[in-house]
PDB file of C-alpha atoms in Angstrom:
ATOM      1  CA  MET A   1     -24.036  -0.743   3.276  1.00 36.00           C
ATOM      2  CA  ILE A   2     -21.724  -1.069   6.221  1.00 34.00           C
ATOM      3  CA  ALA A   3     -22.767  -3.643   8.793  1.00 40.00           C
ATOM      4  CA  LYS A   4     -22.677  -1.940  12.157  1.00 39.00           C
ATOM      5  CA  THR A   5     -22.926  -5.282  13.881  1.00 36.00           C
ATOM      6  CA  LEU A   6     -19.653  -6.355  12.296  1.00 43.00           C
ATOM      7  CA  LEU A   7     -17.940  -3.100  13.165  1.00 43.00           C
ATOM      8  CA  ALA A   8     -19.202  -3.052  16.722  1.00 39.00           C
ATOM      9  CA  GLY A   9     -19.476  -6.751  17.477  1.00 35.00           C
ATOM     10  CA  ALA A  10     -16.750  -8.485  15.502  1.00 35.00           C
ATOM     11  CA  LEU A  11     -14.267  -5.707  16.175  1.00 38.00           C
ATOM     12  CA  GLY A  12     -15.473  -5.075  19.715  1.00 35.00           C
ATOM     13  CA  ILE A  13     -13.854  -1.709  20.289  1.00 30.00           C
ATOM     14  CA  ALA A  14     -14.642   1.858  21.272  1.00 30.00           C
ATOM     15  CA  ALA A  15     -16.741   4.297  19.289  1.00 32.00           C
ATOM     16  CA  LEU A  16     -15.161   6.933  17.110  1.00 33.00           C
ATOM     17  CA  ALA A  17     -14.041  10.238  18.567  1.00 29.00           C
ATOM     18  CA  GLY A  18     -14.356  12.258  15.387  1.00 35.00           C
ATOM     19  CA  THR A  19     -11.077  11.057  13.852  1.00 39.00           C
ATOM     20  CA  LEU A  20     -12.405   8.741  11.139  1.00 52.00           C
ATOM     21  CA  LYS A  21     -12.727  10.170   7.645  1.00 49.00           C
ATOM     22  CA  GLU A  22     -15.553   8.725   5.572  1.00 46.00           C
ATOM     23  CA  THR A  23     -15.814   8.887   1.795  1.00 44.00           C
ATOM     24  CA  GLY A  24     -19.099   9.265   0.022  1.00 38.00           C
ATOM     25  CA  GLY A  25     -21.117  11.194  -2.513  1.00 33.00           C
ATOM     26  CA  SER A  26     -22.080  10.521  -6.103  1.00 30.00           C
ATOM     27  CA  GLU A  27     -19.622  10.120  -8.948  1.00 31.00           C
ATOM     28  CA  GLN A  28     -20.809  13.410 -10.402  1.00 29.00           C
ATOM     29  CA  GLU A  29     -20.199  15.203  -7.119  1.00 28.00           C
ATOM     30  CA  GLN A  30     -16.739  13.690  -6.758  1.00 28.00           C
ATOM     31  CA  ALA A  31     -15.794  14.513 -10.341  1.00 29.00           C
ATOM     32  CA  ALA A  32     -16.921  18.109  -9.919  1.00 26.00           C
ATOM     33  CA  SER A  33     -15.155  18.638  -6.624  1.00 27.00           C
ATOM     34  CA  PRO A  34     -12.415  16.164  -5.685  1.00 30.00           C
ATOM     35  CA  VAL A  35     -12.193  15.997  -1.924  1.00 31.00           C
ATOM     36  CA  VAL A  36     -10.278  14.577   0.962  1.00 37.00           C
ATOM     37  CA  ALA A  37     -13.268  13.372   2.933  1.00 35.00           C
ATOM     38  CA  ASP A  38     -13.606  14.882   6.382  1.00 32.00           C
ATOM     39  CA  THR A  39     -17.038  13.740   7.508  1.00 33.00           C
ATOM     40  CA  SER A  40     -17.067  11.632  10.645  1.00 33.00           C
ATOM     41  CA  PRO A  41     -19.643   8.843  11.014  1.00 32.00           C
ATOM     42  CA  SER A  42     -19.203   8.855  14.768  1.00 36.00           C
ATOM     43  CA  GLN A  43     -22.688  10.225  15.275  1.00 31.00           C
ATOM     44  CA  ALA A  44     -24.006   6.978  13.776  1.00 32.00           C
ATOM     45  CA  GLY A  45     -22.256   4.982  16.477  1.00 39.00           C
ATOM     46  CA  GLU A  46     -19.922   3.148  14.110  1.00 53.00           C
ATOM     47  CA  THR A  47     -16.722   1.730  15.498  1.00 55.00           C
ATOM     48  CA  VAL A  48     -13.267   0.910  14.205  1.00 54.00           C
ATOM     49  CA  PRO A  49     -10.588  -1.770  14.553  1.00 55.00           C
ATOM     50  CA  THR A  50      -8.052  -1.553  17.333  1.00 59.00           C
ATOM     51  CA  LYS A  51      -7.103  -5.216  17.091  1.00 80.00           C
ATOM     52  CA  VAL A  52      -7.644  -8.278  14.962  1.00 90.00           C
ATOM     53  CA  PRO A  53     -11.423  -8.670  14.662  1.00 92.00           C
ATOM     54  CA  ALA A  54     -12.990 -11.334  16.845  1.00 91.00           C
ATOM     55  CA  GLY A  55     -13.505 -14.539  14.909  1.00 94.00           C
ATOM     56  CA  TYR A  56     -10.582 -13.886  12.567  1.00 96.00           C
ATOM     57  CA  ALA A  57      -7.558 -16.207  12.315  1.00 97.00           C
ATOM     58  CA  LEU A  58      -4.057 -15.715  10.906  1.00 97.00           C
ATOM     59  CA  VAL A  59      -3.964 -17.175   7.389  1.00 98.00           C
ATOM     60  CA  TRP A  60      -0.662 -15.794   6.041  1.00 98.00           C
ATOM     61  CA  SER A  61       2.331 -14.022   7.513  1.00 98.00           C
ATOM     62  CA  ASP A  62       6.003 -13.269   7.187  1.00 98.00           C
ATOM     63  CA  GLU A  63       7.886 -12.496  10.374  1.00 98.00           C
ATOM     64  CA  PHE A  64      11.195 -12.186   8.469  1.00 98.00           C
ATOM     65  CA  ASP A  65      13.089 -14.578  10.705  1.00 97.00           C
ATOM     66  CA  THR A  66      15.451 -16.028   8.080  1.00 98.00           C
ATOM     67  CA  PRO A  67      18.378 -13.803   6.980  1.00 98.00           C
ATOM     68  CA  GLY A  68      19.167 -13.323   3.316  1.00 98.00           C
ATOM     69  CA  LEU A  69      16.874 -12.846   0.349  1.00 98.00           C
ATOM     70  CA  PRO A  70      13.113 -12.621   1.019  1.00 98.00           C
ATOM     71  CA  ASP A  71      11.355 -15.993   1.258  1.00 98.00           C
ATOM     72  CA  PRO A  72      10.654 -17.116  -2.356  1.00 98.00           C
ATOM     73  CA  ALA A  73       7.645 -19.093  -1.132  1.00 98.00           C
ATOM     74  CA  LYS A  74       6.030 -15.793  -0.112  1.00 98.00           C
ATOM     75  CA  TRP A  75       7.506 -13.056  -2.301  1.00 98.00           C
ATOM     76  CA  LYS A  76       8.257 -12.457  -5.965  1.00 98.00           C
ATOM     77  CA  TYR A  77       9.936  -9.492  -7.652  1.00 98.00           C
ATOM     78  CA  ASP A  78       7.998  -7.202  -9.983  1.00 98.00           C
ATOM     79  CA  THR A  79      10.376  -6.049 -12.736  1.00 98.00           C
ATOM     80  CA  PHE A  80       8.258  -6.042 -15.901  1.00 96.00           C
ATOM     81  CA  ARG A  81       8.563  -2.312 -16.682  1.00 97.00           C
ATOM     82  CA  ASN A  82      12.281  -1.921 -16.036  1.00 98.00           C
ATOM     83  CA  GLN A  83      13.380  -1.565 -19.628  1.00 97.00           C
ATOM     84  CA  GLU A  84      10.386   0.439 -20.807  1.00 97.00           C
ATOM     85  CA  GLY A  85      10.326   2.638 -17.713  1.00 97.00           C
ATOM     86  CA  TRP A  86       7.922   2.575 -14.799  1.00 96.00           C
ATOM     87  CA  PHE A  87       4.554   4.252 -14.568  1.00 94.00           C
ATOM     88  CA  ASN A  88       4.204   7.835 -13.289  1.00 94.00           C
ATOM     89  CA  ASN A  89       7.628   8.752 -14.714  1.00 96.00           C
ATOM     90  CA  GLU A  90       9.360   7.005 -11.816  1.00 97.00           C
ATOM     91  CA  LYS A  91      13.150   6.780 -11.985  1.00 98.00           C
ATOM     92  CA  GLN A  92      14.027   3.447 -10.352  1.00 98.00           C
ATOM     93  CA  TYR A  93      15.232   0.100 -11.668  1.00 98.00           C
ATOM     94  CA  TYR A  94      13.586  -2.692  -9.666  1.00 98.00           C
ATOM     95  CA  ALA A  95      16.135  -5.433  -9.065  1.00 98.00           C
ATOM     96  CA  ALA A  96      15.328  -9.123  -8.589  1.00 98.00           C
ATOM     97  CA  GLY A  97      17.179 -11.373  -6.171  1.00 98.00           C
ATOM     98  CA  ARG A  98      19.661  -8.664  -5.194  1.00 98.00           C
ATOM     99  CA  GLU A  99      20.337  -8.387  -1.466  1.00 98.00           C
ATOM    100  CA  LYS A 100      21.525  -4.812  -1.832  1.00 98.00           C
ATOM    101  CA  ASN A 101      17.927  -3.846  -2.636  1.00 98.00           C
ATOM    102  CA  ALA A 102      15.878  -6.414  -0.679  1.00 99.00           C
ATOM    103  CA  ARG A 103      17.089  -8.547   2.206  1.00 98.00           C
ATOM    104  CA  VAL A 104      16.130  -9.885   5.592  1.00 98.00           C
ATOM    105  CA  VAL A 105      18.414  -8.867   8.441  1.00 98.00           C
ATOM    106  CA  ASN A 106      17.933  -8.834  12.217  1.00 97.00           C
ATOM    107  CA  GLY A 107      14.330  -9.969  11.909  1.00 98.00           C
ATOM    108  CA  ARG A 108      13.298  -7.266   9.463  1.00 98.00           C
ATOM    109  CA  LEU A 109      12.785  -6.986   5.751  1.00 99.00           C
ATOM    110  CA  VAL A 110      14.879  -4.148   4.331  1.00 99.00           C
ATOM    111  CA  ILE A 111      13.907  -2.638   0.989  1.00 99.00           C
ATOM    112  CA  GLU A 112      16.648  -0.196   0.046  1.00 99.00           C
ATOM    113  CA  ALA A 113      16.899   2.273  -2.827  1.00 98.00           C
ATOM    114  CA  HIS A 114      20.347   3.305  -4.057  1.00 98.00           C
ATOM    115  CA  LEU A 115      21.855   5.913  -6.331  1.00 98.00           C
ATOM    116  CA  GLU A 116      24.286   3.838  -8.392  1.00 98.00           C
ATOM    117  CA  ASP A 117      25.655   3.077 -11.834  1.00 98.00           C
ATOM    118  CA  ILE A 118      24.741  -0.503 -12.739  1.00 98.00           C
ATOM    119  CA  SER A 119      25.672  -0.289 -16.421  1.00 97.00           C
ATOM    120  CA  SER A 120      28.551  -2.735 -15.956  1.00 97.00           C
ATOM    121  CA  ALA A 121      26.196  -5.356 -14.523  1.00 96.00           C
ATOM    122  CA  ARG A 122      24.654  -5.720 -17.989  1.00 95.00           C
ATOM    123  CA  TYR A 123      21.142  -6.460 -16.782  1.00 97.00           C
ATOM    124  CA  ALA A 124      19.167  -7.322 -19.912  1.00 97.00           C
ATOM    125  CA  ASP A 125      16.177  -5.276 -18.767  1.00 98.00           C
ATOM    126  CA  TRP A 126      18.073  -2.199 -17.555  1.00 98.00           C
ATOM    127  CA  GLY A 127      16.453   1.010 -18.825  1.00 98.00           C
ATOM    128  CA  LYS A 128      19.415   3.290 -17.997  1.00 97.00           C
ATOM    129  CA  GLN A 129      18.026   4.222 -14.582  1.00 98.00           C
ATOM    130  CA  ARG A 130      20.362   5.898 -12.073  1.00 98.00           C
ATOM    131  CA  TYR A 131      18.550   4.450  -9.052  1.00 98.00           C
ATOM    132  CA  THR A 132      17.939   0.865  -7.966  1.00 98.00           C
ATOM    133  CA  SER A 133      15.246  -0.422  -5.634  1.00 98.00           C
ATOM    134  CA  ALA A 134      12.930  -3.422  -5.134  1.00 98.00           C
ATOM    135  CA  ARG A 135       9.238  -4.096  -5.570  1.00 98.00           C
ATOM    136  CA  LEU A 136       8.084  -7.235  -3.777  1.00 99.00           C
ATOM    137  CA  ILE A 137       4.713  -8.832  -4.513  1.00 98.00           C
ATOM    138  CA  THR A 138       2.738 -11.816  -3.212  1.00 98.00           C
ATOM    139  CA  GLN A 139       0.837 -12.423  -6.462  1.00 98.00           C
ATOM    140  CA  GLY A 140       0.267 -16.157  -6.927  1.00 98.00           C
ATOM    141  CA  LEU A 141       1.722 -16.831  -3.479  1.00 98.00           C
ATOM    142  CA  GLY A 142      -0.641 -14.796  -1.328  1.00 98.00           C
ATOM    143  CA  ASP A 143      -3.945 -13.639  -2.826  1.00 98.00           C
ATOM    144  CA  TRP A 144      -7.005 -12.728  -0.779  1.00 98.00           C
ATOM    145  CA  THR A 145     -10.558 -11.480  -1.048  1.00 98.00           C
ATOM    146  CA  TYR A 146     -11.369  -9.669   2.224  1.00 98.00           C
ATOM    147  CA  GLY A 147      -9.437  -9.808   5.455  1.00 97.00           C
ATOM    148  CA  PHE A 148      -7.591  -7.797   8.083  1.00 97.00           C
ATOM    149  CA  PHE A 149      -4.096  -6.775   6.961  1.00 98.00           C
ATOM    150  CA  GLU A 150      -1.413  -5.432   9.278  1.00 98.00           C
ATOM    151  CA  ILE A 151       2.080  -4.373   8.224  1.00 98.00           C
ATOM    152  CA  ARG A 152       4.479  -2.908  10.773  1.00 98.00           C
ATOM    153  CA  ALA A 153       7.038  -0.692   9.068  1.00 98.00           C
ATOM    154  CA  LYS A 154       9.438   2.239   9.281  1.00 98.00           C
ATOM    155  CA  LEU A 155       9.657   4.537   6.250  1.00 98.00           C
ATOM    156  CA  PRO A 156      12.340   6.508   4.388  1.00 98.00           C
ATOM    157  CA  CYS A 157      11.981  10.286   4.408  1.00 95.00           C
ATOM    158  CA  GLY A 158      14.440  11.546   1.792  1.00 96.00           C
ATOM    159  CA  ARG A 159      13.169  13.932  -0.865  1.00 98.00           C
ATOM    160  CA  GLY A 160      12.309  11.935  -3.953  1.00 98.00           C
ATOM    161  CA  THR A 161      11.493   8.694  -2.134  1.00 98.00           C
ATOM    162  CA  TRP A 162       8.026   7.193  -2.531  1.00 98.00           C
ATOM    163  CA  PRO A 163       7.490   4.070  -0.379  1.00 98.00           C
ATOM    164  CA  ALA A 164       4.181   2.222  -0.520  1.00 98.00           C
ATOM    165  CA  ILE A 165       2.293  -0.677   1.050  1.00 98.00           C
ATOM    166  CA  TRP A 166      -0.597  -1.484  -1.259  1.00 98.00           C
ATOM    167  CA  MET A 167      -2.751  -4.011  -3.106  1.00 98.00           C
ATOM    168  CA  LEU A 168      -3.671  -4.760  -6.714  1.00 98.00           C
ATOM    169  CA  PRO A 169      -5.872  -7.357  -8.443  1.00 98.00           C
ATOM    170  CA  SER A 170      -4.238 -10.774  -8.733  1.00 98.00           C
ATOM    171  CA  ASP A 171      -5.781 -11.502 -12.139  1.00 97.00           C
ATOM    172  CA  PRO A 172      -3.075 -10.356 -14.598  1.00 95.00           C
ATOM    173  CA  ASP A 173      -5.657  -9.660 -17.281  1.00 96.00           C
ATOM    174  CA  VAL A 174      -7.439  -6.996 -15.219  1.00 95.00           C
ATOM    175  CA  LYS A 175      -6.333  -3.520 -16.252  1.00 93.00           C
ATOM    176  CA  TRP A 176      -5.931  -0.506 -13.970  1.00 92.00           C
ATOM    177  CA  PRO A 177      -8.094   0.996 -12.590  1.00 92.00           C
ATOM    178  CA  ALA A 178     -10.943  -1.375 -13.430  1.00 94.00           C
ATOM    179  CA  GLY A 179      -9.923  -3.951 -10.829  1.00 96.00           C
ATOM    180  CA  GLY A 180      -9.326  -1.410  -8.061  1.00 96.00           C
ATOM    181  CA  GLU A 181      -6.219  -0.365  -6.151  1.00 96.00           C
ATOM    182  CA  ILE A 182      -5.992  -0.261  -2.354  1.00 97.00           C
ATOM    183  CA  ASP A 183      -3.229   1.956  -0.957  1.00 97.00           C
ATOM    184  CA  ILE A 184      -2.790   0.920   2.652  1.00 98.00           C
ATOM    185  CA  MET A 185       0.074   3.407   3.056  1.00 98.00           C
ATOM    186  CA  GLU A 186       1.850   5.878   0.795  1.00 98.00           C
ATOM    187  CA  HIS A 187       4.447   8.457   1.777  1.00 98.00           C
ATOM    188  CA  VAL A 188       6.383  10.997  -0.267  1.00 98.00           C
ATOM    189  CA  GLY A 189       9.718  12.127   1.117  1.00 97.00           C
ATOM    190  CA  PHE A 190       9.306  15.832   0.428  1.00 97.00           C
ATOM    191  CA  ASP A 191       6.418  15.821   2.908  1.00 97.00           C
ATOM    192  CA  PRO A 192       7.938  13.862   5.807  1.00 97.00           C
ATOM    193  CA  GLY A 193       5.569  12.134   8.202  1.00 98.00           C
ATOM    194  CA  VAL A 194       2.408  12.672   6.147  1.00 98.00           C
ATOM    195  CA  ILE A 195       0.711   9.319   5.565  1.00 98.00           C
ATOM    196  CA  HIS A 196      -1.805   8.782   2.769  1.00 97.00           C
ATOM    197  CA  HIS A 197      -4.485   6.088   2.406  1.00 97.00           C
ATOM    198  CA  SER A 198      -6.361   5.875  -0.907  1.00 95.00           C
ATOM    199  CA  ILE A 199      -8.532   3.757  -3.151  1.00 95.00           C
ATOM    200  CA  HIS A 200      -8.704   3.913  -6.939  1.00 94.00           C
ATOM    201  CA  THR A 201     -11.431   2.490  -9.201  1.00 94.00           C
ATOM    202  CA  SER A 202     -12.759   3.351 -12.657  1.00 93.00           C
ATOM    203  CA  ALA A 203     -15.053   5.933 -11.059  1.00 92.00           C
ATOM    204  CA  PHE A 204     -12.649   7.120  -8.380  1.00 91.00           C
ATOM    205  CA  ASN A 205      -9.016   7.584  -9.433  1.00 85.00           C
ATOM    206  CA  PHE A 206      -6.270  10.186  -9.511  1.00 81.00           C
ATOM    207  CA  SER A 207      -6.331  10.588 -13.302  1.00 82.00           C
ATOM    208  CA  ARG A 208      -9.863  11.971 -12.930  1.00 85.00           C
ATOM    209  CA  GLY A 209      -9.151  13.746  -9.659  1.00 82.00           C
ATOM    210  CA  THR A 210     -11.798  11.648  -7.929  1.00 83.00           C
ATOM    211  CA  GLN A 211      -9.753   9.223  -5.832  1.00 84.00           C
ATOM    212  CA  LYS A 212     -10.919   8.594  -2.293  1.00 92.00           C
ATOM    213  CA  THR A 213      -8.139   9.503   0.085  1.00 93.00           C
ATOM    214  CA  SER A 214      -7.189  10.562   3.580  1.00 94.00           C
ATOM    215  CA  SER A 215      -3.955  12.206   4.721  1.00 95.00           C
ATOM    216  CA  HIS A 216      -2.658  12.710   8.250  1.00 96.00           C
ATOM    217  CA  THR A 217       0.624  13.150  10.089  1.00 97.00           C
ATOM    218  CA  VAL A 218       2.619  10.488  11.890  1.00 98.00           C
ATOM    219  CA  PRO A 219       5.513  12.654  13.112  1.00 97.00           C
ATOM    220  CA  ASP A 220       8.033   9.832  13.636  1.00 98.00           C
ATOM    221  CA  ALA A 221       7.027   7.652  10.670  1.00 98.00           C
ATOM    222  CA  CYS A 222      10.633   7.640   9.472  1.00 98.00           C
ATOM    223  CA  ASP A 223      12.168   7.011  12.908  1.00 98.00           C
ATOM    224  CA  ALA A 224       9.921   4.369  14.430  1.00 98.00           C
ATOM    225  CA  MET A 225       7.844   1.356  13.504  1.00 98.00           C
ATOM    226  CA  HIS A 226       4.107   1.851  13.042  1.00 98.00           C
ATOM    227  CA  LYS A 227       1.260  -0.526  12.217  1.00 97.00           C
ATOM    228  CA  TYR A 228      -0.452   0.176   8.895  1.00 98.00           C
ATOM    229  CA  GLN A 229      -3.802  -1.595   8.813  1.00 97.00           C
ATOM    230  CA  LEU A 230      -6.682  -2.431   6.503  1.00 97.00           C
ATOM    231  CA  LEU A 231      -9.989  -4.141   7.238  1.00 96.00           C
ATOM    232  CA  TRP A 232     -11.529  -5.214   3.922  1.00 97.00           C
ATOM    233  CA  THR A 233     -15.032  -6.695   3.957  1.00 96.00           C
ATOM    234  CA  ALA A 234     -17.804  -7.137   1.405  1.00 97.00           C
ATOM    235  CA  ASP A 235     -19.270  -3.815   2.593  1.00 96.00           C
ATOM    236  CA  PHE A 236     -16.374  -1.455   3.297  1.00 96.00           C
ATOM    237  CA  LEU A 237     -12.663  -0.718   3.377  1.00 96.00           C
ATOM    238  CA  LEU A 238     -11.382   0.679   6.655  1.00 95.00           C
ATOM    239  CA  PHE A 239      -7.805   1.996   6.971  1.00 95.00           C
ATOM    240  CA  GLY A 240      -5.930   2.581  10.224  1.00 94.00           C
ATOM    241  CA  VAL A 241      -2.562   3.373  11.759  1.00 96.00           C
ATOM    242  CA  ASP A 242      -1.603   1.986  15.140  1.00 95.00           C
ATOM    243  CA  ASP A 243      -5.211   0.907  15.758  1.00 93.00           C
ATOM    244  CA  GLN A 244      -6.560   4.377  15.017  1.00 92.00           C
ATOM    245  CA  PRO A 245      -9.107   4.795  12.168  1.00 92.00           C
ATOM    246  CA  LYS A 246      -8.167   7.072   9.292  1.00 94.00           C
ATOM    247  CA  LEU A 247     -10.334   6.357   6.247  1.00 94.00           C
ATOM    248  CA  LEU A 248     -13.635   4.563   5.725  1.00 95.00           C
ATOM    249  CA  PHE A 249     -14.824   3.756   2.196  1.00 95.00           C
ATOM    250  CA  LYS A 250     -18.281   2.194   2.040  1.00 95.00           C
ATOM    251  CA  LYS A 251     -19.743   0.113  -0.735  1.00 96.00           C
ATOM    252  CA  GLU A 252     -22.609   2.172  -2.063  1.00 93.00           C
ATOM    253  CA  SER A 253     -23.110   0.502  -5.445  1.00 94.00           C
ATOM    254  CA  ASP A 254     -22.752  -2.914  -7.078  1.00 95.00           C
ATOM    255  CA  LYS A 255     -21.292  -1.319 -10.191  1.00 95.00           C
ATOM    256  CA  GLN A 256     -17.711  -2.452 -10.735  1.00 94.00           C
ATOM    257  CA  ALA A 257     -16.669   1.106 -11.573  1.00 94.00           C
ATOM    258  CA  ARG A 258     -17.508   2.082  -8.003  1.00 96.00           C
ATOM    259  CA  TRP A 259     -16.821  -1.165  -6.104  1.00 97.00           C
ATOM    260  CA  PRO A 260     -14.511  -3.692  -7.786  1.00 97.00           C
ATOM    261  CA  PHE A 261     -13.329  -4.985  -4.415  1.00 98.00           C
ATOM    262  CA  ASP A 262     -14.891  -8.439  -4.565  1.00 98.00           C
ATOM    263  CA  GLN A 263     -12.031 -10.257  -6.313  1.00 98.00           C
ATOM    264  CA  PRO A 264      -8.626 -11.517  -5.090  1.00 98.00           C
ATOM    265  CA  GLN A 265      -5.859  -8.995  -4.599  1.00 98.00           C
ATOM    266  CA  HIS A 266      -2.209  -9.313  -3.579  1.00 98.00           C
ATOM    267  CA  LEU A 267       0.190  -7.214  -1.531  1.00 98.00           C
ATOM    268  CA  LEU A 268       3.010  -5.021  -2.840  1.00 98.00           C
ATOM    269  CA  LEU A 269       5.901  -3.464  -0.901  1.00 99.00           C
ATOM    270  CA  ASN A 270       8.220  -1.056  -2.690  1.00 98.00           C
ATOM    271  CA  ILE A 271      10.191   2.176  -2.744  1.00 98.00           C
ATOM    272  CA  ALA A 272       9.764   4.187  -5.928  1.00 98.00           C
ATOM    273  CA  VAL A 273      12.093   7.085  -6.751  1.00 98.00           C
ATOM    274  CA  GLY A 274      10.872  10.375  -8.176  1.00 98.00           C
ATOM    275  CA  GLY A 275       7.787  10.235 -10.349  1.00 97.00           C
ATOM    276  CA  ASN A 276       4.893  12.591 -10.913  1.00 95.00           C
ATOM    277  CA  TRP A 277       4.121  12.715  -7.200  1.00 96.00           C
ATOM    278  CA  GLY A 278       7.215  11.521  -5.372  1.00 97.00           C
ATOM    279  CA  GLY A 279       9.432  13.734  -7.529  1.00 97.00           C
ATOM    280  CA  GLN A 280       7.320  16.891  -7.452  1.00 96.00           C
ATOM    281  CA  LYS A 281      10.109  18.692  -5.606  1.00 97.00           C
ATOM    282  CA  GLY A 282      12.981  16.849  -7.221  1.00 98.00           C
ATOM    283  CA  VAL A 283      15.171  14.024  -5.978  1.00 98.00           C
ATOM    284  CA  ASP A 284      17.853  14.645  -3.367  1.00 98.00           C
ATOM    285  CA  ASP A 285      20.714  12.321  -4.264  1.00 98.00           C
ATOM    286  CA  ALA A 286      22.132  12.802  -0.775  1.00 98.00           C
ATOM    287  CA  ALA A 287      19.080  10.961   0.593  1.00 98.00           C
ATOM    288  CA  PHE A 288      20.355   7.627  -0.727  1.00 98.00           C
ATOM    289  CA  PRO A 289      20.609   4.893   0.268  1.00 98.00           C
ATOM    290  CA  ALA A 290      17.018   5.106   1.519  1.00 98.00           C
ATOM    291  CA  ARG A 291      15.380   2.170   3.250  1.00 98.00           C
ATOM    292  CA  MET A 292      11.999   0.926   4.332  1.00 98.00           C
ATOM    293  CA  GLU A 293      12.108  -1.622   7.144  1.00 98.00           C
ATOM    294  CA  VAL A 294       9.250  -4.068   7.671  1.00 98.00           C
ATOM    295  CA  ASP A 295       8.930  -5.935  10.967  1.00 98.00           C
ATOM    296  CA  TYR A 296       6.118  -8.222   9.836  1.00 98.00           C
ATOM    297  CA  VAL A 297       3.250  -8.712   7.396  1.00 98.00           C
ATOM    298  CA  ARG A 298       0.127 -10.467   8.750  1.00 98.00           C
ATOM    299  CA  VAL A 299      -3.144 -11.361   7.079  1.00 98.00           C
ATOM    300  CA  TYR A 300      -6.238 -12.547   8.968  1.00 98.00           C
ATOM    301  CA  GLN A 301      -9.566 -13.813   7.693  1.00 98.00           C
ATOM    302  CA  PRO A 302     -12.773 -15.032   9.357  1.00 96.00           C
ATOM    303  CA  ARG A 303     -12.574 -18.572  10.681  1.00 94.00           C
ATOM    304  CA  LYS A 304     -14.545 -21.017   8.551  1.00 84.00           C
TER     305      LYS A 304
END
């Protein structure tokens, strides 16, 4: 269970004011009635992060200070489903090493999706997509078990865009959803300013309608930078925006189906186009190019 001493002592911040959404309940209850949790644990005196927890140190970061392609010592390109087509019926081709889709400029990482015909480029893995984008990952370059993660970003808002800041298991042999997925931030352009935080496991995932999630509005998410945050410990996952708590998921079982979050995961940054969720209301071609700008990515862990 959640360690109140860590939340109150190591984080050292104010008590909740009824804004934190806590997930809970049995698998049977969740399967019978999928919910966006709205129960506040504030009555229990639990607290939330408004800064890097005390005793934590920076272990990995990218401040995006060097113009050009993203730093190859920190980022790789995920392209493995380009020819076959991406999951969720998404419509993008994820390019590798192409500044048009991923570049550092003026101290920011720009991930940019375009409507374009790339047939003449003769990419061997092109699956006849009409949109290009980029999906950057830290797998093998930055992998962590537990920590405080902070990504400051500005999002695209065009209909059909689906930007995400998220985490997946670093072991390539682990299949979804058994290893768990941590969605620090998701946004779909047809619903501008609504930010989603979610976790997926074998017991809790969208294919069963049992995912644990919280949604809330950040009115200027597409016009201004905001801090998207995750505190991941052995006992809980706590999501925040601009130091404000939004979703608390507690470990309530040692079963991997309910808590697989004890193995290394890596970060992903991407803009998908269309898809079962992002494309629910179609894709507005006039929305492209669409960009996500990232000011920095920082990862902290307890000092040893």
